[in-house]
Tab-separated table of C-alpha atoms in Angstrom:
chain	number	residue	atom	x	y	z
A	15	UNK	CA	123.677	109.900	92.166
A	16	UNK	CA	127.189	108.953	91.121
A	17	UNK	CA	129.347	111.809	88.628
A	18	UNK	CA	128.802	109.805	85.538
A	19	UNK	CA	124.902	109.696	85.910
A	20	UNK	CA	124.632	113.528	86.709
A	21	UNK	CA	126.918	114.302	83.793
A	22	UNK	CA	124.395	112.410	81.111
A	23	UNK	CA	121.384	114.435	82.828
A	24	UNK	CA	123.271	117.955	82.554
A	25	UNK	CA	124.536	117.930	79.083
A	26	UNK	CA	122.773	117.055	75.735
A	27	UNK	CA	125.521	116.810	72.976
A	28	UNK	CA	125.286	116.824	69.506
A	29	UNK	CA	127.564	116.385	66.725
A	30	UNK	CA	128.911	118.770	64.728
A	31	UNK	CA	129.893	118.183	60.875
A	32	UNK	CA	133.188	118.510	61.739
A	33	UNK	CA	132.766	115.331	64.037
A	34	UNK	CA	133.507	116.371	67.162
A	35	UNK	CA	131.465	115.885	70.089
A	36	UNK	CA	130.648	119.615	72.538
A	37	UNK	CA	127.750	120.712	74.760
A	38	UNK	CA	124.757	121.798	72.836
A	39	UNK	CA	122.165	122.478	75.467
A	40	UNK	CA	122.267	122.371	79.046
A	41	UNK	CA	119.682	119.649	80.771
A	42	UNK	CA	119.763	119.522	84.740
A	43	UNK	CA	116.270	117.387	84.335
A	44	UNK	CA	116.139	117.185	88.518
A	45	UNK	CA	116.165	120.961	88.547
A	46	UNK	CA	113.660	121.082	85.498
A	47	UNK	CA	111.171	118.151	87.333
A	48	UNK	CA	111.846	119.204	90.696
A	49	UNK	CA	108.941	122.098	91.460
A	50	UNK	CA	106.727	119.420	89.172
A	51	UNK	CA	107.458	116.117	90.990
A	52	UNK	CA	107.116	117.254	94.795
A	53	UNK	CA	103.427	119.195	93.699
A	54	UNK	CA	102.364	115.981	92.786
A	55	UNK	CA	103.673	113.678	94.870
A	56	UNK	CA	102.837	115.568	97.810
A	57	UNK	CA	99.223	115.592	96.491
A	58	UNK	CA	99.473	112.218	96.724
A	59	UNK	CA	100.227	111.232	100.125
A	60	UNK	CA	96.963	111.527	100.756
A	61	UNK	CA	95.260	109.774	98.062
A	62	UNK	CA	94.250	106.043	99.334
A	63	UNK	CA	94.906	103.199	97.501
A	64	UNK	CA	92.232	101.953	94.594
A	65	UNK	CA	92.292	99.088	93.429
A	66	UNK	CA	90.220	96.715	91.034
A	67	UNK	CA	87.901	95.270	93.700
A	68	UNK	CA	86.691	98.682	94.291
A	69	UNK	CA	84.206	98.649	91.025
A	70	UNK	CA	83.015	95.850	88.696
A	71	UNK	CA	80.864	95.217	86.017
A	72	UNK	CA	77.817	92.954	84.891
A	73	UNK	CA	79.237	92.907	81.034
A	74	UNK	CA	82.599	91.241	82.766
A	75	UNK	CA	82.921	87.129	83.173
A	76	UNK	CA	85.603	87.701	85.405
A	77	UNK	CA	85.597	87.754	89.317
A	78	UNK	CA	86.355	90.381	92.126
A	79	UNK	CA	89.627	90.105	91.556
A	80	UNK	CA	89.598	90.447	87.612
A	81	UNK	CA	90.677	93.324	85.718
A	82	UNK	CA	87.950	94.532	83.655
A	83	UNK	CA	87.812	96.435	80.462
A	84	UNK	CA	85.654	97.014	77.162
A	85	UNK	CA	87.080	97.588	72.980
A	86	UNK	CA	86.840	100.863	72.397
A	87	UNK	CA	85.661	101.609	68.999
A	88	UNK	CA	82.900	98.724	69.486
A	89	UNK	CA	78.854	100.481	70.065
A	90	UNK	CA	75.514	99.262	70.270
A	91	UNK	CA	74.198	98.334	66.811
A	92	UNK	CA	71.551	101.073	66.267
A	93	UNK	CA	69.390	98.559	64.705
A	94	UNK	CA	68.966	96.195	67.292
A	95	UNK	CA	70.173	97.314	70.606
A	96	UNK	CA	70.496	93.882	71.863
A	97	UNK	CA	72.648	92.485	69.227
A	98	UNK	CA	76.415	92.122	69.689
A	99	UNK	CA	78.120	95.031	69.579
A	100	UNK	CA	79.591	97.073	65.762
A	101	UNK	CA	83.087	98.481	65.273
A	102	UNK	CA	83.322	102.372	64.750
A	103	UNK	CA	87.013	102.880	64.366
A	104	UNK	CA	88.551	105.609	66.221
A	105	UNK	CA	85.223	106.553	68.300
A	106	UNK	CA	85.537	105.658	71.662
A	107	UNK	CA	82.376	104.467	72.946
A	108	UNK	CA	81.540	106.818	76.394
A	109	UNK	CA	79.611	104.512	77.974
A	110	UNK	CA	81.950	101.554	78.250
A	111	UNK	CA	82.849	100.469	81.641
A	112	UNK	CA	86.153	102.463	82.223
A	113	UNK	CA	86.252	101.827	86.182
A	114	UNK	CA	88.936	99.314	86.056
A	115	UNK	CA	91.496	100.960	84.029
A	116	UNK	CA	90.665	104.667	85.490
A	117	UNK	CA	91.971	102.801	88.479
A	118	UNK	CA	95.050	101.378	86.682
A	119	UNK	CA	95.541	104.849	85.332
A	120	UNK	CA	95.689	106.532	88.628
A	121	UNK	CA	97.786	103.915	89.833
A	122	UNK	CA	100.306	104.927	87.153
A	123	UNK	CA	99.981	108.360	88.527
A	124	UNK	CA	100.846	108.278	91.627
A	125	UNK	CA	103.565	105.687	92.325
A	126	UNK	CA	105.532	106.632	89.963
A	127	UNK	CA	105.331	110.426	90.952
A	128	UNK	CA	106.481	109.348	94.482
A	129	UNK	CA	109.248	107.119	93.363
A	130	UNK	CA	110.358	110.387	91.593
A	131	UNK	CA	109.822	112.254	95.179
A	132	UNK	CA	112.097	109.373	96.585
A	133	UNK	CA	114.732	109.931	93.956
A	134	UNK	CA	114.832	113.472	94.515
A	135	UNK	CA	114.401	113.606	98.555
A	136	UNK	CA	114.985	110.122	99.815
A	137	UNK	CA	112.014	111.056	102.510
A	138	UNK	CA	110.741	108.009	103.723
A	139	UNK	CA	107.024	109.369	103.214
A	140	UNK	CA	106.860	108.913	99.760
A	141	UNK	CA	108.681	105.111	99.575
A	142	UNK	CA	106.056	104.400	102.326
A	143	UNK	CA	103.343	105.636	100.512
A	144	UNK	CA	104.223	103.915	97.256
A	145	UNK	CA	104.661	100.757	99.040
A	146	UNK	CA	100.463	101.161	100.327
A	147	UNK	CA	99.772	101.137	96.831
A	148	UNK	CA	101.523	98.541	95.195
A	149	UNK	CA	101.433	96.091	98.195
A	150	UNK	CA	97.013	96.943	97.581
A	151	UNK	CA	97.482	96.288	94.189
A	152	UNK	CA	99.912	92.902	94.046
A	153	UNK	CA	100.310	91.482	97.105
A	154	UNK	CA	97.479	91.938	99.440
A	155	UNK	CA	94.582	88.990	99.675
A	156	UNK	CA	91.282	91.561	99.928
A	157	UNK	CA	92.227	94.203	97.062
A	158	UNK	CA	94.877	92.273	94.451
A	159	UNK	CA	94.452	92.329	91.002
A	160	UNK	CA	94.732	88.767	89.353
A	161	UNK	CA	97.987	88.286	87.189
A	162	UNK	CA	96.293	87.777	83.714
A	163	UNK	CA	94.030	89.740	81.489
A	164	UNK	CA	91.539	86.734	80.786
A	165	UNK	CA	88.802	89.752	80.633
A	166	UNK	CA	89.963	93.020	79.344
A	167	UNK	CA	88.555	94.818	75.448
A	168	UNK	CA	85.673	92.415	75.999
A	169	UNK	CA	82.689	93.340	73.343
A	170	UNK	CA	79.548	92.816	74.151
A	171	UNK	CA	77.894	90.020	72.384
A	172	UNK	CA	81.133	88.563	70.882
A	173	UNK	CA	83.916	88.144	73.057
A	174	UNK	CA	84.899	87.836	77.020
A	175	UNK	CA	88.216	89.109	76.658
A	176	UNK	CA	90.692	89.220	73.948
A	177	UNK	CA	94.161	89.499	73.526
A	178	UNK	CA	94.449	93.129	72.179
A	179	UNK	CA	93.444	93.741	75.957
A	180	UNK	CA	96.975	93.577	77.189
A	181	UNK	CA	97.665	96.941	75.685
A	182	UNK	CA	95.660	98.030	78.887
A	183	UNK	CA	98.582	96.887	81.061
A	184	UNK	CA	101.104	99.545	79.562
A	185	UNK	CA	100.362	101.553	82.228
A	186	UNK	CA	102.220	99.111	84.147
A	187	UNK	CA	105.673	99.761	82.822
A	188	UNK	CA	106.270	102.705	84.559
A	189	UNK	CA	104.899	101.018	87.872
A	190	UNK	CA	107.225	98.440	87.849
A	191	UNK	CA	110.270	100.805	86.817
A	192	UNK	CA	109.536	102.451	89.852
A	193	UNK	CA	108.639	99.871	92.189
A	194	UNK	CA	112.673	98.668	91.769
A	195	UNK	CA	113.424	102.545	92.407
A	196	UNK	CA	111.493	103.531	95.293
A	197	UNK	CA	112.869	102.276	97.990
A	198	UNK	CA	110.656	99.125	99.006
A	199	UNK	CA	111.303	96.482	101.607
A	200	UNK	CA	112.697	93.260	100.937
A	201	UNK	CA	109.328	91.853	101.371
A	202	UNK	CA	107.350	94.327	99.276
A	203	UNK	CA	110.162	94.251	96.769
A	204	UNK	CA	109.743	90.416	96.401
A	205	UNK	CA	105.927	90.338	96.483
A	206	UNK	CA	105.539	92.794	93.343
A	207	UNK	CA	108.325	90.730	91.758
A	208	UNK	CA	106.511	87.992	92.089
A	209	UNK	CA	103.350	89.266	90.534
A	210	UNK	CA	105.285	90.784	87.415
A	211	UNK	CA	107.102	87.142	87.096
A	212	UNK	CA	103.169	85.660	86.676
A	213	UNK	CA	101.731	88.147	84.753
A	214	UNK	CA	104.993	87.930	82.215
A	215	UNK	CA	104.642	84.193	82.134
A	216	UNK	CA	101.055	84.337	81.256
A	217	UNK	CA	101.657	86.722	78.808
A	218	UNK	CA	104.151	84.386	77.172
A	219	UNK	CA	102.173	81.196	77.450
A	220	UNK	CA	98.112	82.389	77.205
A	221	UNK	CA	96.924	82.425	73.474
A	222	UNK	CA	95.996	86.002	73.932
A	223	UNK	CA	99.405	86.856	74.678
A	224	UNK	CA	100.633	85.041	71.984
A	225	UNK	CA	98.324	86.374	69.668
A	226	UNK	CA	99.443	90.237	71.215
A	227	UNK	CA	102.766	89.450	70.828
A	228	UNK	CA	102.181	88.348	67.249
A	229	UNK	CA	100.122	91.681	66.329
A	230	UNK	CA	101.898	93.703	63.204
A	231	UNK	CA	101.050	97.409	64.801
A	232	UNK	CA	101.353	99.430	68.299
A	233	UNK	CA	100.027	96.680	70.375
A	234	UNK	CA	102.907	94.164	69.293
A	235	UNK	CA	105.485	97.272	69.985
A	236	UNK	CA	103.714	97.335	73.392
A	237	UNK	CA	103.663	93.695	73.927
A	238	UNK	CA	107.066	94.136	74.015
A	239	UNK	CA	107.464	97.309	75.874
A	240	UNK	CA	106.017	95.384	78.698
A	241	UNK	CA	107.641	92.416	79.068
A	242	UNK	CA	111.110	94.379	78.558
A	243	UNK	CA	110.192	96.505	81.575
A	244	UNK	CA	108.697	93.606	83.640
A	245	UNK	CA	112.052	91.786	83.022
A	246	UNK	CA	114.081	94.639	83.884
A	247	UNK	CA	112.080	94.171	87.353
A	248	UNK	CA	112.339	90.721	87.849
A	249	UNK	CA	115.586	90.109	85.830
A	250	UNK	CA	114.497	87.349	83.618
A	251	UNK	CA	117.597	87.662	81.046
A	252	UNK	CA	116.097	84.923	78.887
A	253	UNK	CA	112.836	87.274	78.155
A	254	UNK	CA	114.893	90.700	78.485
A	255	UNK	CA	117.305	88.845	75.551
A	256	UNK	CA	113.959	88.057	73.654
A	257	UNK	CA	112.519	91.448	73.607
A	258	UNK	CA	115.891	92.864	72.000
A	259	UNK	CA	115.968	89.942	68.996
A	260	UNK	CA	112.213	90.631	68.697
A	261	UNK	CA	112.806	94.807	68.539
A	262	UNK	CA	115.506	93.893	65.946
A	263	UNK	CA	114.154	91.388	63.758
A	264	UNK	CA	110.764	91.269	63.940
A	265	UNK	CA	109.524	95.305	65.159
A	266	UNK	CA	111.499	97.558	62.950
A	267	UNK	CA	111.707	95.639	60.208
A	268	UNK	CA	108.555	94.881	60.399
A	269	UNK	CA	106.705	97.929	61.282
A	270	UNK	CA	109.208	100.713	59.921
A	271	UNK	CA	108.896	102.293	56.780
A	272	UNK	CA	112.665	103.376	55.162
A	273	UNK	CA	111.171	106.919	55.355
A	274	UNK	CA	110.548	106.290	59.170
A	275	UNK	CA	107.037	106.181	59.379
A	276	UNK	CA	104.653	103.193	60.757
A	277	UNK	CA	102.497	102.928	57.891
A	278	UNK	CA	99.978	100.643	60.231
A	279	UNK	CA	99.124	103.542	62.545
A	280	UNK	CA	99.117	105.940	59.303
A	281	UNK	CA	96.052	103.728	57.897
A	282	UNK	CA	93.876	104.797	61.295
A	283	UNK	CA	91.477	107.326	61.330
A	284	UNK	CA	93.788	108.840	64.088
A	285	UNK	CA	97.036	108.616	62.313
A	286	UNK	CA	98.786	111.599	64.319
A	287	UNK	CA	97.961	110.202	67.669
A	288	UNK	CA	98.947	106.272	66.945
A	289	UNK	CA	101.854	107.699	64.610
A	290	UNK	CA	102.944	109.054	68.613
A	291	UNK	CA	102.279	106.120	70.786
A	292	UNK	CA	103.615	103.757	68.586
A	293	UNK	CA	106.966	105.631	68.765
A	294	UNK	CA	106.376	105.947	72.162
A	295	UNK	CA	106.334	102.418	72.315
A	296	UNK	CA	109.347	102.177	70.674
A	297	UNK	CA	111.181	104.495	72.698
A	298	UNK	CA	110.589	102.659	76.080
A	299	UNK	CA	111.847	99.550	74.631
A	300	UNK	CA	115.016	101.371	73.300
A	301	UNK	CA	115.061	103.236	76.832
A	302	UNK	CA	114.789	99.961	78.399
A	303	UNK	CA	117.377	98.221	76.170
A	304	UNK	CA	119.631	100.738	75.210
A	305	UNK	CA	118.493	100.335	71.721
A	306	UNK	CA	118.359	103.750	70.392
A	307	UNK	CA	121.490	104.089	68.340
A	308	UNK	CA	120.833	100.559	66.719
A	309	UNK	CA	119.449	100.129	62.830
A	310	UNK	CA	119.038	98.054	60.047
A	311	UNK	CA	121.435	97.876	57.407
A	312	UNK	CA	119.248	100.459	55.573
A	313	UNK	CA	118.912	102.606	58.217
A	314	UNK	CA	115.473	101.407	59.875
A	315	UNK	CA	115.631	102.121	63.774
A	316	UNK	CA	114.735	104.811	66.175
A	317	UNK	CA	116.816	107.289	64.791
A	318	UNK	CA	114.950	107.270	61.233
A	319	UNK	CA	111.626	106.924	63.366
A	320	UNK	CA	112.422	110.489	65.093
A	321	UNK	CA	113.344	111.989	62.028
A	322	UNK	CA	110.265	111.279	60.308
A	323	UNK	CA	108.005	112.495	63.519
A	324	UNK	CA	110.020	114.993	64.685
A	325	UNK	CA	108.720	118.169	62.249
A	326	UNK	CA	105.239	117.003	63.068
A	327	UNK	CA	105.785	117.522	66.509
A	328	UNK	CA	107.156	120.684	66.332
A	329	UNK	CA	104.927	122.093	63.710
A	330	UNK	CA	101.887	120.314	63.485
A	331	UNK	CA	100.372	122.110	60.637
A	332	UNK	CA	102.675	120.900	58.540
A	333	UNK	CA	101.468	116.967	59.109
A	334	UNK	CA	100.520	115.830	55.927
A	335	UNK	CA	96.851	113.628	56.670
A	336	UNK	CA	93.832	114.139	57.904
A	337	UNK	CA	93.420	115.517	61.535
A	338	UNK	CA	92.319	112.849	63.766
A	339	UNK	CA	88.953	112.000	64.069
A	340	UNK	CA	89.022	112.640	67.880
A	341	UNK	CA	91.351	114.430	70.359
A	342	UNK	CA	93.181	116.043	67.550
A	343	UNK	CA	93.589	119.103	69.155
A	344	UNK	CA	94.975	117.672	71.875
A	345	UNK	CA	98.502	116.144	70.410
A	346	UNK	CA	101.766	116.255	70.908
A	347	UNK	CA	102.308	116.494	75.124
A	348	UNK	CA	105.553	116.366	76.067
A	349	UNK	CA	106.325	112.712	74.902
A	350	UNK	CA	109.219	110.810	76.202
A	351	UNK	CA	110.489	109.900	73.223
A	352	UNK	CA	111.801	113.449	72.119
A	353	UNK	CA	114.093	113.492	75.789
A	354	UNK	CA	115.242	109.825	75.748
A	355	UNK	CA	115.959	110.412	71.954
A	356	UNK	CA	117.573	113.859	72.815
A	357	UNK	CA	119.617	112.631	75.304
A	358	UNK	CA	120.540	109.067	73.201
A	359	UNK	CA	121.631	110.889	70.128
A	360	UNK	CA	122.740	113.958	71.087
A	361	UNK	CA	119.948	115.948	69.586
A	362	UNK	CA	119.422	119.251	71.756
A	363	UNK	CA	116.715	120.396	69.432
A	364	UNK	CA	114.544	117.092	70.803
A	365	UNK	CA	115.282	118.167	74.214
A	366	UNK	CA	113.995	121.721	73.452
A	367	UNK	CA	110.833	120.847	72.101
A	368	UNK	CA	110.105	118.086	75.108
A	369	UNK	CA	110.821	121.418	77.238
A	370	UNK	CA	108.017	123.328	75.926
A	371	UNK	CA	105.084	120.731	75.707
A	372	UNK	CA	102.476	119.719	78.133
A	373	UNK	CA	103.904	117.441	80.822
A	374	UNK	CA	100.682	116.486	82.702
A	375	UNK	CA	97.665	116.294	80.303
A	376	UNK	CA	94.374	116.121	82.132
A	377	UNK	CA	91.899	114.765	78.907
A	378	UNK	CA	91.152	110.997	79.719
A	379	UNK	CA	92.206	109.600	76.462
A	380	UNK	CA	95.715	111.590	76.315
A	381	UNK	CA	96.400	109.967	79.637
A	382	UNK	CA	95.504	106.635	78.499
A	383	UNK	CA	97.787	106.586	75.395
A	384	UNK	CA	100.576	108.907	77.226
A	385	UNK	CA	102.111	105.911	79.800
A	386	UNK	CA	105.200	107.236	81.027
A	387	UNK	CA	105.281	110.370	82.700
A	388	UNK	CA	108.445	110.462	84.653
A	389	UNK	CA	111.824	110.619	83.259
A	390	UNK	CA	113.677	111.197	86.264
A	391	UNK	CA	112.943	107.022	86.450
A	392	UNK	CA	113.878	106.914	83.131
A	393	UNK	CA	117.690	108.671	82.720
C-alpha cells in the first residue's frame, strides 16, 4: 500500500469554521477490520463453491443455468389459491423460492471476505480460494450462471421475470470489486471480465434493463450502482462516463428532495429501511465515481443526503414515520455509507457511528438489502 493510500485510511479530517483542514479522528481501518476479516475468511476456505445449478424451481421458465428468483411482496390470493398471485407491500412472502439468491448471497460473502484476506496477507490461500468460486460461478461449463436475468421477481400467474429483478444482482458489485483485487490469474481475470462485459450489455440492451434503468426509486439508483462497478471491472469508459451523467442529471435530481430525503422510499411501508439502501445505493456509485463532494446548484447530492439520514442513524427514536412494517428492529448495521461519507467529507462523527454498529448482520433480509460488506475493497 503506497504512503498516500495509508494516509487517507489513518486520518478522517474535518473542517473547522475557521477553514482549516486538521485530524479529527484517527481511522487505521486495516487494524479496525483485521481480527474481523481473517475470522471470516479463514471460515471460508473451507466452504465449497455453490452455485445456481445446485437448486431450481418448478415456478421458474428458465433452465439449469438460469438464475431464479420470486417478487417479494406478491402471495397467494386467499380466495382462490390457484389464481395469480396479490401484492402485499412490504411482506415478504416466506415461502418463495429463495435458493438462487441465498446462493448469490453467500457468494457475496465469501469472496469478497477473502479478497480482503488477500489485501491484508497476500497468502496465496485466500486468492486461490476466491478464484474456485468465481471461476464456478462465471466461467466454468457444469455450474455457470447465465449472463442475464430473463427469470428473476417472477410472480406466479403473471409474469416469468421482470425487470425489477436486476436489483437481485447488487450483490454482485462487491464480487466484481474484488475479483480485480484478489489476485486472480490472467485467465480467471479475463473469464469473469468477460461475463461482467455480457451481463452489462444485456442490461443495457434487454427491455427489462431498460425499463430498471428507467425506474424513479432504489432500483434505478441500483441499476446504476451496478453497471458503475461492472465497468470499473471491465473498464468500459463509455458506460462508466454514463453512470456519472445519469447520477448527475437524472438520480439526484430526480430522486432527492432539497431537504435530502428520497421521498419514493419515504412512501413505503418500510420507509427507514429503503430510506438506508437507497443511500446505500448512492454511496457505492459516489464510492465508485468519486462523486461524493458533487451537488446541484441547490445543494442536492450526497452530502445533503447524509445530512438528512444521519440523526436517524444515530438516534433512531427520533425518526419521524412509522416503524417499518417488518425488520424494524433490526436497522441501521454498520452501513457503508456513513465511512465512505466520513472519509469523503471529512466528517469524523460518520466514522464514529459506522464504528459502533453491527458489521455482520445474520437476519436474511438485512443481508439481502446490506450488499457491501467490506471497505477495506472500498478505500
Amino acid at each position: 500500500m503506497d504512503m498516500n493510500r495509508r494516509d487517507v485510511l489513518r486520518a478522517a479530517v474535518v473542517v473547522s469554521a475557521s477553514g482549516i483542514v486538521r485530524a479529527a479522528d484517527s481511522l487505521d481501518l486495516v487494524a479496525e477490520e483485521r481480527g474481523r476479516v481473517l475470522k471470516a475468511a479463514d471460515r471460508y476456505l473451507s466452504e465449497q463453491p455453490v452455485t445456481v445449478t445446485a437448486a431450481s424451481s418448478p415456478r421458474s421458465a428458465g433452465g439449469l443455468h438460469d438464475f431464479f428468483s420470486e417478487g417479494d411482496y406478491w402471495w397467494p390470493d386467499p380466495k382462490n389459491p390457484d389464481a395469480p398471485y396479490i401484492q402485499r407491500d412490504g411482506m415478504t412472502n416466506p415461502d418463495n423460492f429463495l435458493d438462487h439468491r441465498r446462493a448469490m448471497v453467500r457468494l457475496s460473502l465469501i469472496v469478497p471476505a477473502l479478497a480482503a484476506a488477500w489485501k491484508i496477507t497476500k497468502e496465496r490461500k485466500y486468492a486461490d480460494h476466491a478464484a474456485r468460486h468465481l471461476r464456478a460461478w462465471f466461467i466454468d461449463d457444469a455450474t455457470h450462471m447465465n449472463p442475464n436475468l430473463l427469470y428473476a421477481q417472477a410472480i406466479k400467474g403473471k409474469f416469468t421475470g421482470r425487470g425489477t429483478g436486476i436489483i437481485d444482482t447488487l450483490h454482485f458489485v462487491e464480487v466484481a470489486r474484488a475479483a480485480s483485487r484478489v489476485g486472480l490469474s490472467a485467465a480467471d481475470l479475463a473469464g469473469v471480465k468477460k461475463w461482467f462485459a455480457s451481463y452489462t450489455n444485456w442490461m443495457n440492451t434487454h427491455a427489462y434493463g431498460i425499463a430498471e434503468r428507467d425506474a424513479t426509486n432504489n432500483h434505478g439508483t441500483c441499476w446504476v450502482a451496478q453497471v458503475a462497478a461492472f465497468t470499473e471491472l471491465t473498464g468500459d469508459a463509455q458506460l462508466t462516463g454514463y453512470c456519472r451523467d445519469r447520477f448527475m442529471n437524472v438520480l439526484i435530481p430526480g430522486q432527492e428532495d432539497p431537504n435530502g430525503s428520497f421521498p419514493q422510499e419515504l412512501k413505503r411501508t418500510k420507509p427507514y429501511g429503503y430510506s438506508l439502501f437507497n443511500l446505500d445505493a448512492f454511496g457505492i456509485i459516489a464510492q465508485t465515481l468519486g462523486l461524493w463532494k458533487w451537488q446541484t446548484v441547490d445543494g442536492r447530492g450526497m452530502a445533503k443526503a447524509m445530512e438528512y439520514m444521519y440523526p436517524y442513524m444515530l438516534d433512531k427514536k427520533t425518526w419521524p414515520l412509522p416503524p417499518d412494517v417488518m425488520y424494524d428492529k433490526e436497522w441501521p448495521v454498520r452501513q457503508p455509507c456513513l465511512l465512505f461519507a466520513g472519509l469523503a467529507l471529512g466528517k469524523a462523527e460518520y466514522i464514529a457511528l459506522w464504528r459502533k454498529l453491527e458489521p455482520d448482520p445474520t437476519v436474511e433480509e438485512v443481508l439481502r438489502n446490506y450488499p457491501v460488506r467490506q471497505p477495506l475493497l472500498w478505500v
